[in-house]
PDB file of C-alpha atoms in Angstrom:
ATOM      1  CA  UNK A   1      76.343 115.066 119.665  1.00  0.00           C
ATOM      2  CA  UNK A   2      75.501 118.003 117.471  1.00  0.00           C
ATOM      3  CA  UNK A   3      78.865 119.663 117.927  1.00  0.00           C
ATOM      4  CA  UNK A   4      80.409 116.403 116.582  1.00  0.00           C
ATOM      5  CA  UNK A   5      77.888 116.361 113.678  1.00  0.00           C
ATOM      6  CA  UNK A   6      79.083 119.884 112.618  1.00  0.00           C
ATOM      7  CA  UNK A   7      82.803 119.114 112.897  1.00  0.00           C
ATOM      8  CA  UNK A   8      82.230 115.929 110.809  1.00  0.00           C
ATOM      9  CA  UNK A   9      80.392 117.995 108.090  1.00  0.00           C
ATOM     10  CA  UNK A  10      83.258 120.626 108.040  1.00  0.00           C
ATOM     11  CA  UNK A  11      85.688 117.743 107.525  1.00  0.00           C
ATOM     12  CA  UNK A  12      83.596 116.458 104.928  1.00  0.00           C
ATOM     13  CA  UNK A  13      83.664 119.530 103.047  1.00  0.00           C
ATOM     14  CA  UNK A  14      87.492 119.967 103.615  1.00  0.00           C
ATOM     15  CA  UNK A  15      88.211 116.463 102.147  1.00  0.00           C
ATOM     16  CA  UNK A  16      85.781 117.050  99.206  1.00  0.00           C
ATOM     17  CA  UNK A  17      87.341 120.511  98.355  1.00  0.00           C
ATOM     18  CA  UNK A  18      91.033 119.169  98.247  1.00  0.00           C
ATOM     19  CA  UNK A  19      93.077 118.612  95.449  1.00  0.00           C
ATOM     20  CA  UNK A  20      96.578 117.131  95.537  1.00  0.00           C
ATOM     21  CA  UNK A  21      99.470 118.982  97.399  1.00  0.00           C
ATOM     22  CA  UNK A  22     102.171 118.989  94.526  1.00  0.00           C
ATOM     23  CA  UNK A  23     105.463 120.266  94.709  1.00  0.00           C
ATOM     24  CA  UNK A  24     108.671 120.274  92.884  1.00  0.00           C
ATOM     25  CA  UNK A  25     111.888 119.781  94.919  1.00  0.00           C
ATOM     26  CA  UNK A  26     115.116 119.443  92.562  1.00  0.00           C
ATOM     27  CA  UNK A  27     114.292 116.388  90.269  1.00  0.00           C
ATOM     28  CA  UNK A  28     111.105 115.147  91.940  1.00  0.00           C
ATOM     29  CA  UNK A  29     107.584 115.945  91.821  1.00  0.00           C
ATOM     30  CA  UNK A  30     105.674 115.148  95.297  1.00  0.00           C
ATOM     31  CA  UNK A  31     102.029 114.583  95.164  1.00  0.00           C
ATOM     32  CA  UNK A  32      99.973 113.841  98.226  1.00  0.00           C
ATOM     33  CA  UNK A  33      96.087 113.824  99.131  1.00  0.00           C
ATOM     34  CA  UNK A  34      93.106 113.221  97.187  1.00  0.00           C
ATOM     35  CA  UNK A  35      93.086 113.237  93.429  1.00  0.00           C
ATOM     36  CA  UNK A  36      91.094 115.944  91.902  1.00  0.00           C
ATOM     37  CA  UNK A  37      91.054 118.124  88.953  1.00  0.00           C
ATOM     38  CA  UNK A  38      95.060 118.144  89.054  1.00  0.00           C
ATOM     39  CA  UNK A  39      95.884 117.632  85.319  1.00  0.00           C
ATOM     40  CA  UNK A  40      97.224 121.227  84.761  1.00  0.00           C
ATOM     41  CA  UNK A  41      99.422 121.169  88.259  1.00  0.00           C
ATOM     42  CA  UNK A  42     100.948 117.935  87.126  1.00  0.00           C
ATOM     43  CA  UNK A  43     101.522 119.346  83.596  1.00  0.00           C
ATOM     44  CA  UNK A  44     103.291 122.401  85.080  1.00  0.00           C
ATOM     45  CA  UNK A  45     105.380 120.249  87.447  1.00  0.00           C
ATOM     46  CA  UNK A  46     106.390 117.739  84.577  1.00  0.00           C
ATOM     47  CA  UNK A  47     107.593 121.127  82.599  1.00  0.00           C
ATOM     48  CA  UNK A  48     110.240 121.750  85.144  1.00  0.00           C
ATOM     49  CA  UNK A  49     113.657 120.983  83.965  1.00  0.00           C
ATOM     50  CA  UNK A  50     115.335 117.930  85.314  1.00  0.00           C
ATOM     51  CA  UNK A  51     112.433 116.372  86.860  1.00  0.00           C
ATOM     52  CA  UNK A  52     112.570 112.700  86.296  1.00  0.00           C
ATOM     53  CA  UNK A  53     110.651 111.187  89.364  1.00  0.00           C
ATOM     54  CA  UNK A  54     107.126 111.343  90.956  1.00  0.00           C
ATOM     55  CA  UNK A  55     106.649 110.206  94.431  1.00  0.00           C
ATOM     56  CA  UNK A  56     103.034 109.696  95.616  1.00  0.00           C
ATOM     57  CA  UNK A  57     102.563 110.265  99.380  1.00  0.00           C
ATOM     58  CA  UNK A  58      99.694 109.010 101.248  1.00  0.00           C
ATOM     59  CA  UNK A  59      96.823 109.366  98.431  1.00  0.00           C
ATOM     60  CA  UNK A  60      93.464 107.845  98.568  1.00  0.00           C
ATOM     61  CA  UNK A  61      92.572 108.372  95.131  1.00  0.00           C
ATOM     62  CA  UNK A  62      89.843 110.183  93.733  1.00  0.00           C
ATOM     63  CA  UNK A  63      89.222 111.234  90.218  1.00  0.00           C
ATOM     64  CA  UNK A  64      89.579 108.220  87.581  1.00  0.00           C
ATOM     65  CA  UNK A  65      89.887 110.643  84.733  1.00  0.00           C
ATOM     66  CA  UNK A  66      92.814 112.619  86.178  1.00  0.00           C
ATOM     67  CA  UNK A  67      94.548 109.181  87.373  1.00  0.00           C
ATOM     68  CA  UNK A  68      94.288 107.721  83.670  1.00  0.00           C
ATOM     69  CA  UNK A  69      95.660 111.334  82.164  1.00  0.00           C
ATOM     70  CA  UNK A  70      98.225 111.637  84.396  1.00  0.00           C
ATOM     71  CA  UNK A  71      99.541 107.990  84.440  1.00  0.00           C
ATOM     72  CA  UNK A  72      99.792 108.271  80.603  1.00  0.00           C
ATOM     73  CA  UNK A  73     101.598 111.410  80.927  1.00  0.00           C
ATOM     74  CA  UNK A  74     104.090 110.133  83.066  1.00  0.00           C
ATOM     75  CA  UNK A  75     104.614 107.234  80.744  1.00  0.00           C
ATOM     76  CA  UNK A  76     105.134 109.471  77.894  1.00  0.00           C
ATOM     77  CA  UNK A  77     107.693 111.557  79.865  1.00  0.00           C
ATOM     78  CA  UNK A  78     109.634 108.197  80.988  1.00  0.00           C
ATOM     79  CA  UNK A  79     109.423 109.160  84.550  1.00  0.00           C
ATOM     80  CA  UNK A  80     110.054 106.994  87.462  1.00  0.00           C
ATOM     81  CA  UNK A  81     107.246 106.549  90.022  1.00  0.00           C
ATOM     82  CA  UNK A  82     107.707 105.976  93.948  1.00  0.00           C
ATOM     83  CA  UNK A  83     105.107 105.167  96.547  1.00  0.00           C
ATOM     84  CA  UNK A  84     105.850 106.670 100.251  1.00  0.00           C
ATOM     85  CA  UNK A  85     102.816 105.348 102.476  1.00  0.00           C
ATOM     86  CA  UNK A  86      99.876 104.403 100.781  1.00  0.00           C
ATOM     87  CA  UNK A  87      98.568 105.031  97.163  1.00  0.00           C
ATOM     88  CA  UNK A  88      95.101 103.693  96.212  1.00  0.00           C
ATOM     89  CA  UNK A  89      92.694 103.974  93.384  1.00  0.00           C
ATOM     90  CA  UNK A  90      93.377 106.872  91.112  1.00  0.00           C
ATOM     91  CA  UNK A  91      96.804 107.021  92.531  1.00  0.00           C
ATOM     92  CA  UNK A  92      97.530 103.428  91.782  1.00  0.00           C
ATOM     93  CA  UNK A  93      96.975 104.192  88.286  1.00  0.00           C
ATOM     94  CA  UNK A  94      99.184 107.358  88.016  1.00  0.00           C
ATOM     95  CA  UNK A  95     102.098 105.365  89.686  1.00  0.00           C
ATOM     96  CA  UNK A  96     101.648 102.470  87.294  1.00  0.00           C
ATOM     97  CA  UNK A  97     102.596 104.624  84.437  1.00  0.00           C
ATOM     98  CA  UNK A  98     106.191 104.801  85.962  1.00  0.00           C
ATOM     99  CA  UNK A  99     109.000 103.368  83.778  1.00  0.00           C
ATOM    100  CA  UNK A 100     110.629 102.259  87.040  1.00  0.00           C
ATOM    101  CA  UNK A 101     108.125 101.661  89.881  1.00  0.00           C
ATOM    102  CA  UNK A 102     109.235 101.236  93.509  1.00  0.00           C
ATOM    103  CA  UNK A 103     108.098 101.415  97.047  1.00  0.00           C
ATOM    104  CA  UNK A 104     110.112 103.835  99.559  1.00  0.00           C
ATOM    105  CA  UNK A 105     111.236 103.462 103.060  1.00  0.00           C
ATOM    106  CA  UNK A 106     109.401 106.636 104.093  1.00  0.00           C
ATOM    107  CA  UNK A 107     106.852 104.893 106.191  1.00  0.00           C
ATOM    108  CA  UNK A 108     106.730 101.481 108.177  1.00  0.00           C
ATOM    109  CA  UNK A 109     105.848  98.358 106.117  1.00  0.00           C
ATOM    110  CA  UNK A 110     102.211  98.248 107.303  1.00  0.00           C
ATOM    111  CA  UNK A 111     101.633 101.578 106.049  1.00  0.00           C
ATOM    112  CA  UNK A 112     103.114 101.086 102.734  1.00  0.00           C
ATOM    113  CA  UNK A 113     101.146  99.480 100.095  1.00  0.00           C
ATOM    114  CA  UNK A 114      99.061 100.080  96.657  1.00  0.00           C
ATOM    115  CA  UNK A 115      95.433  99.782  96.684  1.00  0.00           C
ATOM    116  CA  UNK A 116      93.752  98.869  93.272  1.00  0.00           C
ATOM    117  CA  UNK A 117      89.951  98.623  92.726  1.00  0.00           C
ATOM    118  CA  UNK A 118      87.439  99.370  90.035  1.00  0.00           C
ATOM    119  CA  UNK A 119      85.206 102.463  89.444  1.00  0.00           C
ATOM    120  CA  UNK A 120      82.354 103.601  91.161  1.00  0.00           C
ATOM    121  CA  UNK A 121      79.886 106.307  90.850  1.00  0.00           C
ATOM    122  CA  UNK A 122      81.036 109.351  93.143  1.00  0.00           C
ATOM    123  CA  UNK A 123      77.343 110.500  93.558  1.00  0.00           C
ATOM    124  CA  UNK A 124      75.268 106.898  94.217  1.00  0.00           C
ATOM    125  CA  UNK A 125      78.607 104.906  95.354  1.00  0.00           C
ATOM    126  CA  UNK A 126      77.431 102.188  93.125  1.00  0.00           C
ATOM    127  CA  UNK A 127      80.076  99.961  91.181  1.00  0.00           C
ATOM    128  CA  UNK A 128      80.188 101.061  87.731  1.00  0.00           C
ATOM    129  CA  UNK A 129      81.108  98.227  85.368  1.00  0.00           C
ATOM    130  CA  UNK A 130      81.118 100.293  82.196  1.00  0.00           C
ATOM    131  CA  UNK A 131      84.392 101.812  82.947  1.00  0.00           C
ATOM    132  CA  UNK A 132      86.277  98.571  84.241  1.00  0.00           C
ATOM    133  CA  UNK A 133      87.601  97.392  80.936  1.00  0.00           C
ATOM    134  CA  UNK A 134      89.356 100.877  80.514  1.00  0.00           C
ATOM    135  CA  UNK A 135      90.949 100.324  83.796  1.00  0.00           C
ATOM    136  CA  UNK A 136      91.712  96.657  83.086  1.00  0.00           C
ATOM    137  CA  UNK A 137      93.437  97.692  79.536  1.00  0.00           C
ATOM    138  CA  UNK A 138      95.721 100.283  81.335  1.00  0.00           C
ATOM    139  CA  UNK A 139      96.927  97.863  84.120  1.00  0.00           C
ATOM    140  CA  UNK A 140      97.391  95.045  81.387  1.00  0.00           C
ATOM    141  CA  UNK A 141      99.583  97.406  79.418  1.00  0.00           C
ATOM    142  CA  UNK A 142     101.947  98.530  82.124  1.00  0.00           C
ATOM    143  CA  UNK A 143     102.096  95.253  83.998  1.00  0.00           C
ATOM    144  CA  UNK A 144     103.148  93.632  80.744  1.00  0.00           C
ATOM    145  CA  UNK A 145     103.613  89.793  80.866  1.00  0.00           C
ATOM    146  CA  UNK A 146     103.399  89.894  84.775  1.00  0.00           C
ATOM    147  CA  UNK A 147      99.808  90.753  84.460  1.00  0.00           C
ATOM    148  CA  UNK A 148      97.621  88.285  86.271  1.00  0.00           C
ATOM    149  CA  UNK A 149      94.054  88.370  84.671  1.00  0.00           C
ATOM    150  CA  UNK A 150      92.576  86.471  87.254  1.00  0.00           C
ATOM    151  CA  UNK A 151      93.650  88.692  90.260  1.00  0.00           C
ATOM    152  CA  UNK A 152      92.972  91.858  88.355  1.00  0.00           C
ATOM    153  CA  UNK A 153      89.460  90.600  87.233  1.00  0.00           C
ATOM    154  CA  UNK A 154      88.961  90.219  90.993  1.00  0.00           C
ATOM    155  CA  UNK A 155      90.181  93.573  91.852  1.00  0.00           C
ATOM    156  CA  UNK A 156      88.280  95.508  89.309  1.00  0.00           C
ATOM    157  CA  UNK A 157      84.928  93.385  89.080  1.00  0.00           C
ATOM    158  CA  UNK A 158      84.404  91.306  92.431  1.00  0.00           C
ATOM    159  CA  UNK A 159      83.088  94.518  94.249  1.00  0.00           C
ATOM    160  CA  UNK A 160      80.203  94.417  96.795  1.00  0.00           C
ATOM    161  CA  UNK A 161      80.719  98.302  97.044  1.00  0.00           C
ATOM    162  CA  UNK A 162      83.009 101.161  96.401  1.00  0.00           C
ATOM    163  CA  UNK A 163      85.293 100.135  99.443  1.00  0.00           C
ATOM    164  CA  UNK A 164      86.400  96.681  97.603  1.00  0.00           C
ATOM    165  CA  UNK A 165      90.186  96.885  97.367  1.00  0.00           C
ATOM    166  CA  UNK A 166      93.414  94.894  96.422  1.00  0.00           C
ATOM    167  CA  UNK A 167      96.102  95.815  98.939  1.00  0.00           C
ATOM    168  CA  UNK A 168      99.615  94.786  97.920  1.00  0.00           C
ATOM    169  CA  UNK A 169     102.504  95.856 100.210  1.00  0.00           C
ATOM    170  CA  UNK A 170     106.129  96.653 100.299  1.00  0.00           C
ATOM    171  CA  UNK A 171     107.628  92.867 100.427  1.00  0.00           C
ATOM    172  CA  UNK A 172     111.230  93.930 100.791  1.00  0.00           C
ATOM    173  CA  UNK A 173     111.003  94.618 104.727  1.00  0.00           C
ATOM    174  CA  UNK A 174     110.002  92.441 107.440  1.00  0.00           C
ATOM    175  CA  UNK A 175     107.567  91.143 108.395  1.00  0.00           C
ATOM    176  CA  UNK A 176     106.417  90.666 104.846  1.00  0.00           C
ATOM    177  CA  UNK A 177     102.682  91.220 104.374  1.00  0.00           C
ATOM    178  CA  UNK A 178     100.677  89.044 101.912  1.00  0.00           C
ATOM    179  CA  UNK A 179      98.594  90.906  99.247  1.00  0.00           C
ATOM    180  CA  UNK A 180      94.669  90.449  99.984  1.00  0.00           C
ATOM    181  CA  UNK A 181      91.452  91.579  98.513  1.00  0.00           C
ATOM    182  CA  UNK A 182      88.410  92.595 100.446  1.00  0.00           C
ATOM    183  CA  UNK A 183      85.108  92.728  98.439  1.00  0.00           C
ATOM    184  CA  UNK A 184      83.770  95.599 100.782  1.00  0.00           C
ATOM    185  CA  UNK A 185      84.699  98.333 103.334  1.00  0.00           C
ATOM    186  CA  UNK A 186      82.671  96.273 105.791  1.00  0.00           C
ATOM    187  CA  UNK A 187      84.479  92.829 104.973  1.00  0.00           C
ATOM    188  CA  UNK A 188      86.233  91.412 108.231  1.00  0.00           C
ATOM    189  CA  UNK A 189      90.121  90.850 107.494  1.00  0.00           C
ATOM    190  CA  UNK A 190      89.418  87.238 107.916  1.00  0.00           C
ATOM    191  CA  UNK A 191      87.080  87.175 105.066  1.00  0.00           C
ATOM    192  CA  UNK A 192      89.362  88.370 102.557  1.00  0.00           C
ATOM    193  CA  UNK A 193      91.305  86.468  99.956  1.00  0.00           C
ATOM    194  CA  UNK A 194      95.170  86.345 100.344  1.00  0.00           C
ATOM    195  CA  UNK A 195      97.342  85.726  97.654  1.00  0.00           C
ATOM    196  CA  UNK A 196     100.034  84.136  99.239  1.00  0.00           C
ATOM    197  CA  UNK A 197     102.112  82.937  95.872  1.00  0.00           C
ATOM    198  CA  UNK A 198     102.338  86.538  94.797  1.00  0.00           C
ATOM    199  CA  UNK A 199     104.029  89.813  96.006  1.00  0.00           C
ATOM    200  CA  UNK A 200     104.161  93.288  94.295  1.00  0.00           C
ATOM    201  CA  UNK A 201     107.078  92.107  92.049  1.00  0.00           C
ATOM    202  CA  UNK A 202     105.483  89.031  90.654  1.00  0.00           C
ATOM    203  CA  UNK A 203     102.200  90.878  90.009  1.00  0.00           C
ATOM    204  CA  UNK A 204     104.113  93.562  88.038  1.00  0.00           C
ATOM    205  CA  UNK A 205     103.293  96.460  90.199  1.00  0.00           C
ATOM    206  CA  UNK A 206     106.690  97.381  91.037  1.00  0.00           C
ATOM    207  CA  UNK A 207     109.625  96.898  88.464  1.00  0.00           C
ATOM    208  CA  UNK A 208     112.239  96.608  91.369  1.00  0.00           C
ATOM    209  CA  UNK A 209     111.759  95.264  94.905  1.00  0.00           C
ATOM    210  CA  UNK A 210     114.769  97.283  96.289  1.00  0.00           C
ATOM    211  CA  UNK A 211     113.266 100.366  98.372  1.00  0.00           C
ATOM    212  CA  UNK A 212     113.849 103.817  97.276  1.00  0.00           C
ATOM    213  CA  UNK A 213     115.402 105.789 100.093  1.00  0.00           C
ATOM    214  CA  UNK A 214     113.608 109.093 100.644  1.00  0.00           C
ATOM    215  CA  UNK A 215     114.041 111.865 102.682  1.00  0.00           C
ATOM    216  CA  UNK A 216     110.577 113.631 102.493  1.00  0.00           C
ATOM    217  CA  UNK A 217     110.183 117.477 102.280  1.00  0.00           C
ATOM    218  CA  UNK A 218     108.727 119.118 105.335  1.00  0.00           C
ATOM    219  CA  UNK A 219     104.816 118.789 105.081  1.00  0.00           C
ATOM    220  CA  UNK A 220     105.040 115.205 103.779  1.00  0.00           C
ATOM    221  CA  UNK A 221     106.764 113.505 106.782  1.00  0.00           C
ATOM    222  CA  UNK A 222     103.925 113.294 109.114  1.00  0.00           C
ATOM    223  CA  UNK A 223     101.361 110.308 109.034  1.00  0.00           C
ATOM    224  CA  UNK A 224      97.897 112.025 108.883  1.00  0.00           C
ATOM    225  CA  UNK A 225      95.953 112.016 112.056  1.00  0.00           C
ATOM    226  CA  UNK A 226      92.172 111.949 112.525  1.00  0.00           C
ATOM    227  CA  UNK A 227      90.687 112.091 115.760  1.00  0.00           C
ATOM    228  CA  UNK A 228      94.042 111.232 117.405  1.00  0.00           C
ATOM    229  CA  UNK A 229      94.544 108.111 115.461  1.00  0.00           C
ATOM    230  CA  UNK A 230      96.793 107.499 112.454  1.00  0.00           C
ATOM    231  CA  UNK A 231      95.041 108.087 109.120  1.00  0.00           C
ATOM    232  CA  UNK A 232      96.748 105.841 106.499  1.00  0.00           C
ATOM    233  CA  UNK A 233      93.828 103.280 105.301  1.00  0.00           C
ATOM    234  CA  UNK A 234      92.879 104.261 101.893  1.00  0.00           C
ATOM    235  CA  UNK A 235      89.086 105.143 101.453  1.00  0.00           C
ATOM    236  CA  UNK A 236      87.373 106.697  98.703  1.00  0.00           C
ATOM    237  CA  UNK A 237      84.203 108.018 100.308  1.00  0.00           C
ATOM    238  CA  UNK A 238      85.170 110.433 103.138  1.00  0.00           C
ATOM    239  CA  UNK A 239      81.221 111.300 103.651  1.00  0.00           C
ATOM    240  CA  UNK A 240      80.463 107.893 104.418  1.00  0.00           C
ATOM    241  CA  UNK A 241      83.475 107.412 106.714  1.00  0.00           C
ATOM    242  CA  UNK A 242      82.745 110.312 108.722  1.00  0.00           C
ATOM    243  CA  UNK A 243      78.866 109.411 109.125  1.00  0.00           C
ATOM    244  CA  UNK A 244      79.746 106.001 110.314  1.00  0.00           C
ATOM    245  CA  UNK A 245      82.206 107.631 112.749  1.00  0.00           C
ATOM    246  CA  UNK A 246      79.459 109.714 114.271  1.00  0.00           C
ATOM    247  CA  UNK A 247      77.362 106.732 114.907  1.00  0.00           C
ATOM    248  CA  UNK A 248      80.079 104.991 116.999  1.00  0.00           C
ATOM    249  CA  UNK A 249      80.705 108.361 118.722  1.00  0.00           C
TER     250      UNK A 249
END
C-alpha cells in the first residue's frame, strides 16, 4: 500500500507540473494535455506562417485564465478548431474560439466529446459562482443564435462539485450518443440529465457536423493509459482521482 501511495503522489506531481504539449506541423497547431500557463507557447505557435487550424487532443482542461485568453486569440486570428478525443473545461473554452469548429475521426465515438462546466477553486475544489457569468458570456458570444440558455445555465451552475460536466459527443458516427449532464463526479450515469433533442450542431458547439479527417503526428495517436486502462474521461482534479484510486486498491 505504501508503495502505491508513493506512486500515486509521484503521478500527482507529474500531472500538476504539466503544461500542454504544443507543436506546429505545417498549418496545424496540435495541443494536448492539461491547460497551464501556456499563453506564450500558443502565441509563438500562432506566429508561425500558414497556421490556420488548432487541434485539441485529449485535454482535461485546467487554467480558466489561459482558456479564455487563448479562446479569444483563436477568434481574433480567425483560426479553425478541431477536437481529437476529449476536450473539457478550459479546453472547451479554447475550442469555442474557432471560426469553424469540428470533431475529428482520430478516436472512437465514445472517446470523442466536449465537456463543459463552470469554474471552481483549484485549492478548495468548491464551485466558484463569481466566475460563471464571464464563462456564460463567452459561450453565448461564440454559440450565437444556437445558444441554449437553459442548458448552459445547467452546465455552468448546477454543480454539486468540480466534477460536474455536460458531455456533448460527436454525433456524426454511429452509434449516436446523447448529450448528458452530471451534477457530480460521483453521479451515476442513470441519474444524469439527457438532452435527447439536442446534439453538438443544434447547441452551436460545432459549426459543421462533418468529421475532420486527421492523421495525428507521432506522440498524439495513442490513447493515454493509466494502470493499464484507457484514460480518456475528462477530470479536473488528478489529486482526488488518485486518492480515490488508492482507496480501492
